Coordinates of C-alpha atoms and ligand atoms in Angstrom, one line a residue:
M1 CA -49.5 30.8 17.1
I2 CA -45.7 31.4 16.8
L3 CA -44.3 34.6 15.0
L4 CA -41.7 33.8 12.5
D5 CA -39.3 36.7 13.4
G6 CA -37.4 37.5 10.4
K7 CA -35.9 40.6 12.0
A8 CA -34.2 38.7 14.8
L9 CA -33.0 35.9 12.4
S10 CA -31.8 38.3 10.0
T11 CA -29.6 40.0 12.5
L12 CA -28.3 36.6 13.6
L13 CA -27.3 35.6 9.9
I14 CA -25.8 39.0 9.3
D15 CA -23.7 38.7 12.5
S16 CA -22.8 35.2 11.6
V17 CA -20.6 36.3 8.6
R18 CA -18.7 39.1 10.1
E19 CA -15.5 37.0 10.6
K20 CA -15.6 35.8 7.1
A21 CA -16.2 39.5 5.9
V22 CA -13.1 40.6 7.8
Q23 CA -11.1 38.1 5.9
L24 CA -12.7 38.3 2.4
K25 CA -13.2 42.2 2.4
P26 CA -16.4 41.9 0.0
A27 CA -17.8 44.9 -1.8
L28 CA -21.4 45.1 -3.1
A29 CA -22.4 47.5 -5.6
V30 CA -26.0 48.8 -5.5
I31 CA -27.5 50.7 -8.5
L32 CA -30.8 52.6 -7.7
V33 CA -32.7 54.6 -10.4
G34 CA -35.1 57.4 -9.6
E35 CA -36.9 58.1 -6.3
D36 CA -39.4 55.2 -5.7
P37 CA -40.0 55.5 -2.0
A38 CA -40.2 51.6 -1.3
S39 CA -36.9 51.3 -3.2
L40 CA -35.2 54.0 -1.3
T41 CA -36.1 52.3 2.1
Y42 CA -35.0 48.8 0.8
V43 CA -31.6 50.3 -0.4
R44 CA -31.1 51.9 3.0
N45 CA -31.9 48.6 4.9
K46 CA -29.3 47.0 2.5
Q47 CA -26.7 49.6 3.3
K48 CA -27.1 49.2 7.0
A49 CA -26.8 45.3 6.7
C50 CA -23.6 45.7 4.8
E51 CA -22.3 48.0 7.3
R52 CA -23.2 45.5 10.0
A53 CA -21.7 42.6 8.1
G54 CA -18.5 44.3 7.3
I55 CA -19.2 44.4 3.5
R56 CA -18.1 47.5 1.5
Y57 CA -21.1 49.3 0.1
L58 CA -21.0 51.3 -3.1
E59 CA -24.0 53.1 -4.2
T60 CA -24.8 54.5 -7.6
H61 CA -27.9 56.7 -7.7
F62 CA -29.0 57.6 -11.1
P63 CA -32.0 60.1 -11.9
V64 CA -35.1 58.5 -13.4
T65 CA -34.2 59.9 -16.7
V66 CA -31.0 57.8 -17.1
S67 CA -30.7 56.2 -20.4
Q68 CA -30.7 52.4 -20.8
E69 CA -27.2 52.9 -22.3
E70 CA -25.8 54.7 -19.5
L71 CA -27.2 52.1 -17.1
L72 CA -25.6 49.3 -19.0
R73 CA -22.3 51.0 -19.2
K74 CA -22.3 51.4 -15.5
I75 CA -23.2 47.6 -15.1
D76 CA -20.4 46.7 -17.6
E77 CA -18.0 48.9 -15.4
V78 CA -18.8 47.1 -12.2
N79 CA -18.8 43.6 -13.9
R80 CA -15.1 44.4 -14.9
D81 CA -14.0 45.7 -11.7
P82 CA -12.2 42.9 -9.8
A83 CA -12.6 44.9 -6.4
I84 CA -16.4 44.5 -6.5
N85 CA -17.9 41.1 -5.7
G86 CA -21.7 41.7 -5.9
L87 CA -24.0 43.8 -8.0
I88 CA -27.7 44.4 -7.7
V89 CA -29.9 46.8 -9.6
Q90 CA -33.0 47.7 -7.6
I91 CA -36.3 47.0 -9.2
P92 CA -38.6 48.5 -10.2
L93 CA -37.0 50.5 -12.9
P94 CA -38.6 53.2 -15.1
P95 CA -40.7 52.1 -18.0
H96 CA -38.2 53.2 -20.7
I97 CA -35.6 50.7 -19.3
R98 CA -36.0 47.0 -20.2
V99 CA -35.6 45.1 -16.9
P100 CA -34.7 41.8 -18.8
L101 CA -31.9 43.5 -20.6
V102 CA -30.6 45.0 -17.5
I103 CA -30.6 41.6 -15.6
R104 CA -28.9 39.8 -18.5
A105 CA -26.1 42.3 -18.4
I106 CA -25.2 41.6 -14.9
D107 CA -22.2 39.2 -14.6
P108 CA -23.9 35.9 -13.1
K109 CA -21.0 35.5 -10.7
K110 CA -21.8 39.0 -9.3
D111 CA -25.6 38.5 -9.4
V112 CA -26.2 38.4 -5.7
D113 CA -30.0 39.0 -6.2
G114 CA -30.1 35.6 -8.1
F115 CA -32.1 37.3 -11.0
H116 CA -29.9 36.1 -14.0
A117 CA -31.2 33.4 -16.1
Y118 CA -28.1 31.2 -15.3
N119 CA -28.6 31.5 -11.6
I120 CA -32.2 30.9 -11.9
G121 CA -31.3 27.9 -14.0
K122 CA -29.0 26.5 -11.3
T123 CA -31.9 27.1 -8.8
V124 CA -34.2 24.9 -11.0
L125 CA -32.0 21.8 -11.0
S126 CA -31.7 21.1 -7.2
P127 CA -30.6 22.4 -3.8
E128 CA -27.1 21.1 -4.5
F129 CA -27.0 23.3 -7.5
E130 CA -28.3 26.4 -6.0
D131 CA -25.4 28.9 -6.0
L132 CA -26.9 32.4 -6.0
P133 CA -30.7 31.7 -5.3
P134 CA -33.0 34.7 -5.6
A135 CA -32.8 36.6 -2.3
T136 CA -36.3 36.6 -1.1
P137 CA -36.9 33.0 -1.8
L138 CA -33.7 32.1 -0.1
G139 CA -34.7 34.1 2.8
I140 CA -38.1 32.3 3.2
V141 CA -36.4 29.0 3.0
K142 CA -33.7 30.1 5.7
L143 CA -36.7 31.1 7.9
L144 CA -38.6 27.9 7.6
D145 CA -35.3 26.1 8.4
H146 CA -34.5 28.0 11.4
Y147 CA -37.9 27.2 12.8
K148 CA -37.6 23.6 11.9
I149 CA -40.7 23.6 9.8
P150 CA -40.7 20.6 7.6
I151 CA -41.1 21.0 3.9
Q152 CA -40.8 17.5 2.5
G153 CA -44.2 16.0 1.6
Q154 CA -46.2 19.2 2.7
E155 CA -48.8 21.0 0.6
A156 CA -47.2 24.2 -0.3
V157 CA -49.4 27.0 -2.0
V158 CA -47.8 29.8 -3.6
V159 CA -49.9 33.0 -4.5
G160 CA -48.1 35.1 -7.2
H161 CA -45.9 34.0 -10.1
S162 CA -43.5 36.7 -10.5
N163 CA -39.8 35.9 -11.6
I164 CA -38.3 37.3 -8.5
V165 CA -40.5 35.5 -5.9
G166 CA -43.5 33.4 -6.9
K167 CA -41.8 31.3 -9.7
P168 CA -38.5 30.6 -7.9
I169 CA -40.0 29.9 -4.4
S170 CA -42.3 27.4 -6.0
I171 CA -39.3 25.7 -7.7
M172 CA -37.3 25.8 -4.4
M173 CA -40.2 24.2 -2.5
L174 CA -40.7 21.6 -5.2
N175 CA -36.9 20.9 -4.9
R176 CA -37.4 20.3 -1.2
N177 CA -40.1 17.7 -2.0
A178 CA -43.2 19.8 -1.2
T179 CA -46.3 19.1 -3.3
V180 CA -46.5 22.6 -4.9
T181 CA -49.4 24.6 -6.4
T182 CA -48.8 28.0 -7.8
C183 CA -51.6 30.4 -8.0
H184 CA -51.8 33.8 -9.8
I185 CA -53.9 36.5 -11.0
F186 CA -55.7 34.2 -13.5
T187 CA -56.4 31.4 -11.0
R188 CA -60.0 30.6 -11.0
D189 CA -60.8 29.7 -7.5
L190 CA -58.0 30.9 -5.3
K191 CA -59.7 29.9 -2.0
A192 CA -60.1 26.2 -3.1
H193 CA -56.2 26.2 -3.3
T194 CA -55.2 28.3 -0.6
K195 CA -57.4 26.2 1.9
R196 CA -55.5 23.1 1.2
A197 CA -52.1 24.6 2.1
D198 CA -50.0 23.4 4.8
I199 CA -47.4 26.2 3.9
L200 CA -49.1 29.3 2.3
I201 CA -46.6 31.7 0.6
V202 CA -48.1 34.9 -0.5
A203 CA -46.5 37.2 -2.8
A204 CA -49.3 39.1 -4.9
G205 CA -48.8 42.6 -3.7
K206 CA -52.5 43.0 -2.8
P207 CA -53.0 44.2 0.7
K208 CA -55.2 41.8 2.8
L209 CA -55.9 39.4 -0.3
I210 CA -55.8 36.5 2.1
T211 CA -58.5 36.4 4.8
A212 CA -59.2 33.9 7.5
D213 CA -61.7 31.8 5.5
M214 CA -58.9 31.0 2.9
V215 CA -56.5 29.6 5.3
K216 CA -56.6 26.0 6.8
K217 CA -56.2 25.7 10.7
D218 CA -52.7 25.4 11.8
A219 CA -51.2 26.5 8.5
V220 CA -47.8 28.1 8.2
V221 CA -48.4 31.6 6.6
I222 CA -45.6 33.5 4.9
D223 CA -46.5 37.0 3.9
V224 CA -44.2 38.5 1.3
G225 CA -46.5 41.5 0.5
I226 CA -45.7 45.0 1.8
T227 CA -47.8 47.8 0.6
R228 CA -47.7 51.4 2.2
M229 CA -51.3 52.4 2.7
K230 CA -52.7 56.0 2.6
D231 CA -52.4 56.4 6.4
G232 CA -48.7 55.5 6.1
T233 CA -48.8 52.2 7.7
L234 CA -47.3 49.1 6.0
Q235 CA -49.8 46.2 5.1
G236 CA -49.2 42.7 4.0
D237 CA -51.1 40.5 1.6
V238 CA -52.4 38.6 4.5
D239 CA -55.2 40.0 6.9
F240 CA -52.8 39.3 9.8
E241 CA -55.2 40.1 12.7
A242 CA -57.7 37.4 11.7
V243 CA -55.3 34.8 10.1
S244 CA -52.9 34.8 13.0
K245 CA -55.6 33.2 15.0
K246 CA -55.9 30.3 12.8
A247 CA -52.1 29.8 11.7
S248 CA -49.5 27.8 13.6
Y249 CA -46.7 30.1 12.3
I250 CA -47.0 33.4 10.6
T251 CA -44.6 36.2 9.5
P252 CA -45.4 39.7 10.6
V253 CA -45.4 42.7 8.2
P254 CA -43.0 44.5 8.6
G255 CA -40.4 42.2 10.4
G256 CA -40.9 39.0 8.6
V257 CA -39.8 38.4 5.1
G258 CA -38.4 41.7 4.4
P259 CA -35.5 41.7 6.7
M260 CA -34.7 37.9 5.4
T261 CA -34.4 39.1 1.8
V262 CA -31.7 41.6 3.1
A263 CA -30.0 38.8 5.1
A264 CA -30.1 36.4 2.0
L265 CA -28.5 39.2 0.0
I266 CA -25.6 39.3 2.5
L267 CA -25.3 35.5 2.5
N268 CA -25.1 35.6 -1.3
T269 CA -22.4 38.4 -1.3
I270 CA -20.2 36.4 0.9
R271 CA -20.8 33.2 -1.2
A272 CA -20.1 35.1 -4.5
T273 CA -17.0 36.5 -3.0
E274 CA -15.8 33.0 -1.9
R275 CA -16.4 31.6 -5.3
Q276 CA -14.7 34.4 -7.1
R277 CA -11.6 33.9 -4.8
S278 CA -11.4 30.1 -5.4
D279 CA -11.8 30.7 -9.2
E280 CA -8.6 32.9 -9.1
Ligands
LIG301 N1 -37.4 45.0 -5.6 C1 -38.2 44.3 -4.9 N2 -37.5 43.1 -4.3 C2 -36.1 43.3 -4.8 C3 -35.0 42.6 -4.5 O1 -34.8 41.6 -3.8 N3 -33.9 43.0 -5.3 C4 -33.9 44.1 -6.2 N4 -32.8 44.4 -6.8 N5 -35.1 44.8 -6.4 C5 -36.2 44.4 -5.8

């Protein structure tokens, strides 16, 4: 079994853009609402990555009571600011704020999370059209590519069909010529599908959902889940201890997909900045 070291690759990728960042002087705006502990951690990691890459980091932290109007006003202000190249709004948002409205308000050229329908649409077309693909799926593809894990012709099974991971990674695997099955909460016999996977990508948010009996020998296992347990430890969606004995490659939690999402955000910020400059 080989560990897919997302932490190490993330550092490598972040360092690889430093020269470009010196020339481009990009800036990323991050909007955070409320005090969700996981979001606070993610945002700190994004800040550290920006500092390492040489990207100016601008954070706006609203209280959980912020109105939708105020949030949309801030997004509009960032959209209009030519000195800011990327904008992300950390999700989840409180229930009184409608996520689709917020995402729709972000200028697609600055949407470095790749959540906007315009960027999702381009991601659906083909890898050549991928412009700002969603950060977590992009991180997963970069991880597979780095370890030279073939995708073409492989049986890829995705567990989870969220807009930010399950759906776009299914599409990106399809566009790389995998045979893709997307499972979700209504899938009748999950194990029947996961057992067939050459590449199993799990983004369900359910700790230890995937046990060893659900995994084919020598499968490649990508665990996107990360849940903080009552004892303070972080747990993935895969029973790592047992599944790692069967897998050929597997991501640890933490240190697998999480840091790759951050690296992908940095790559997207550089790309967005380059595109904005060439449009001028
Ligand atoms: N919440 C969970 N993952 C992400 C992400 O990649 N970006 C944002 N903005 N929010 C998230």
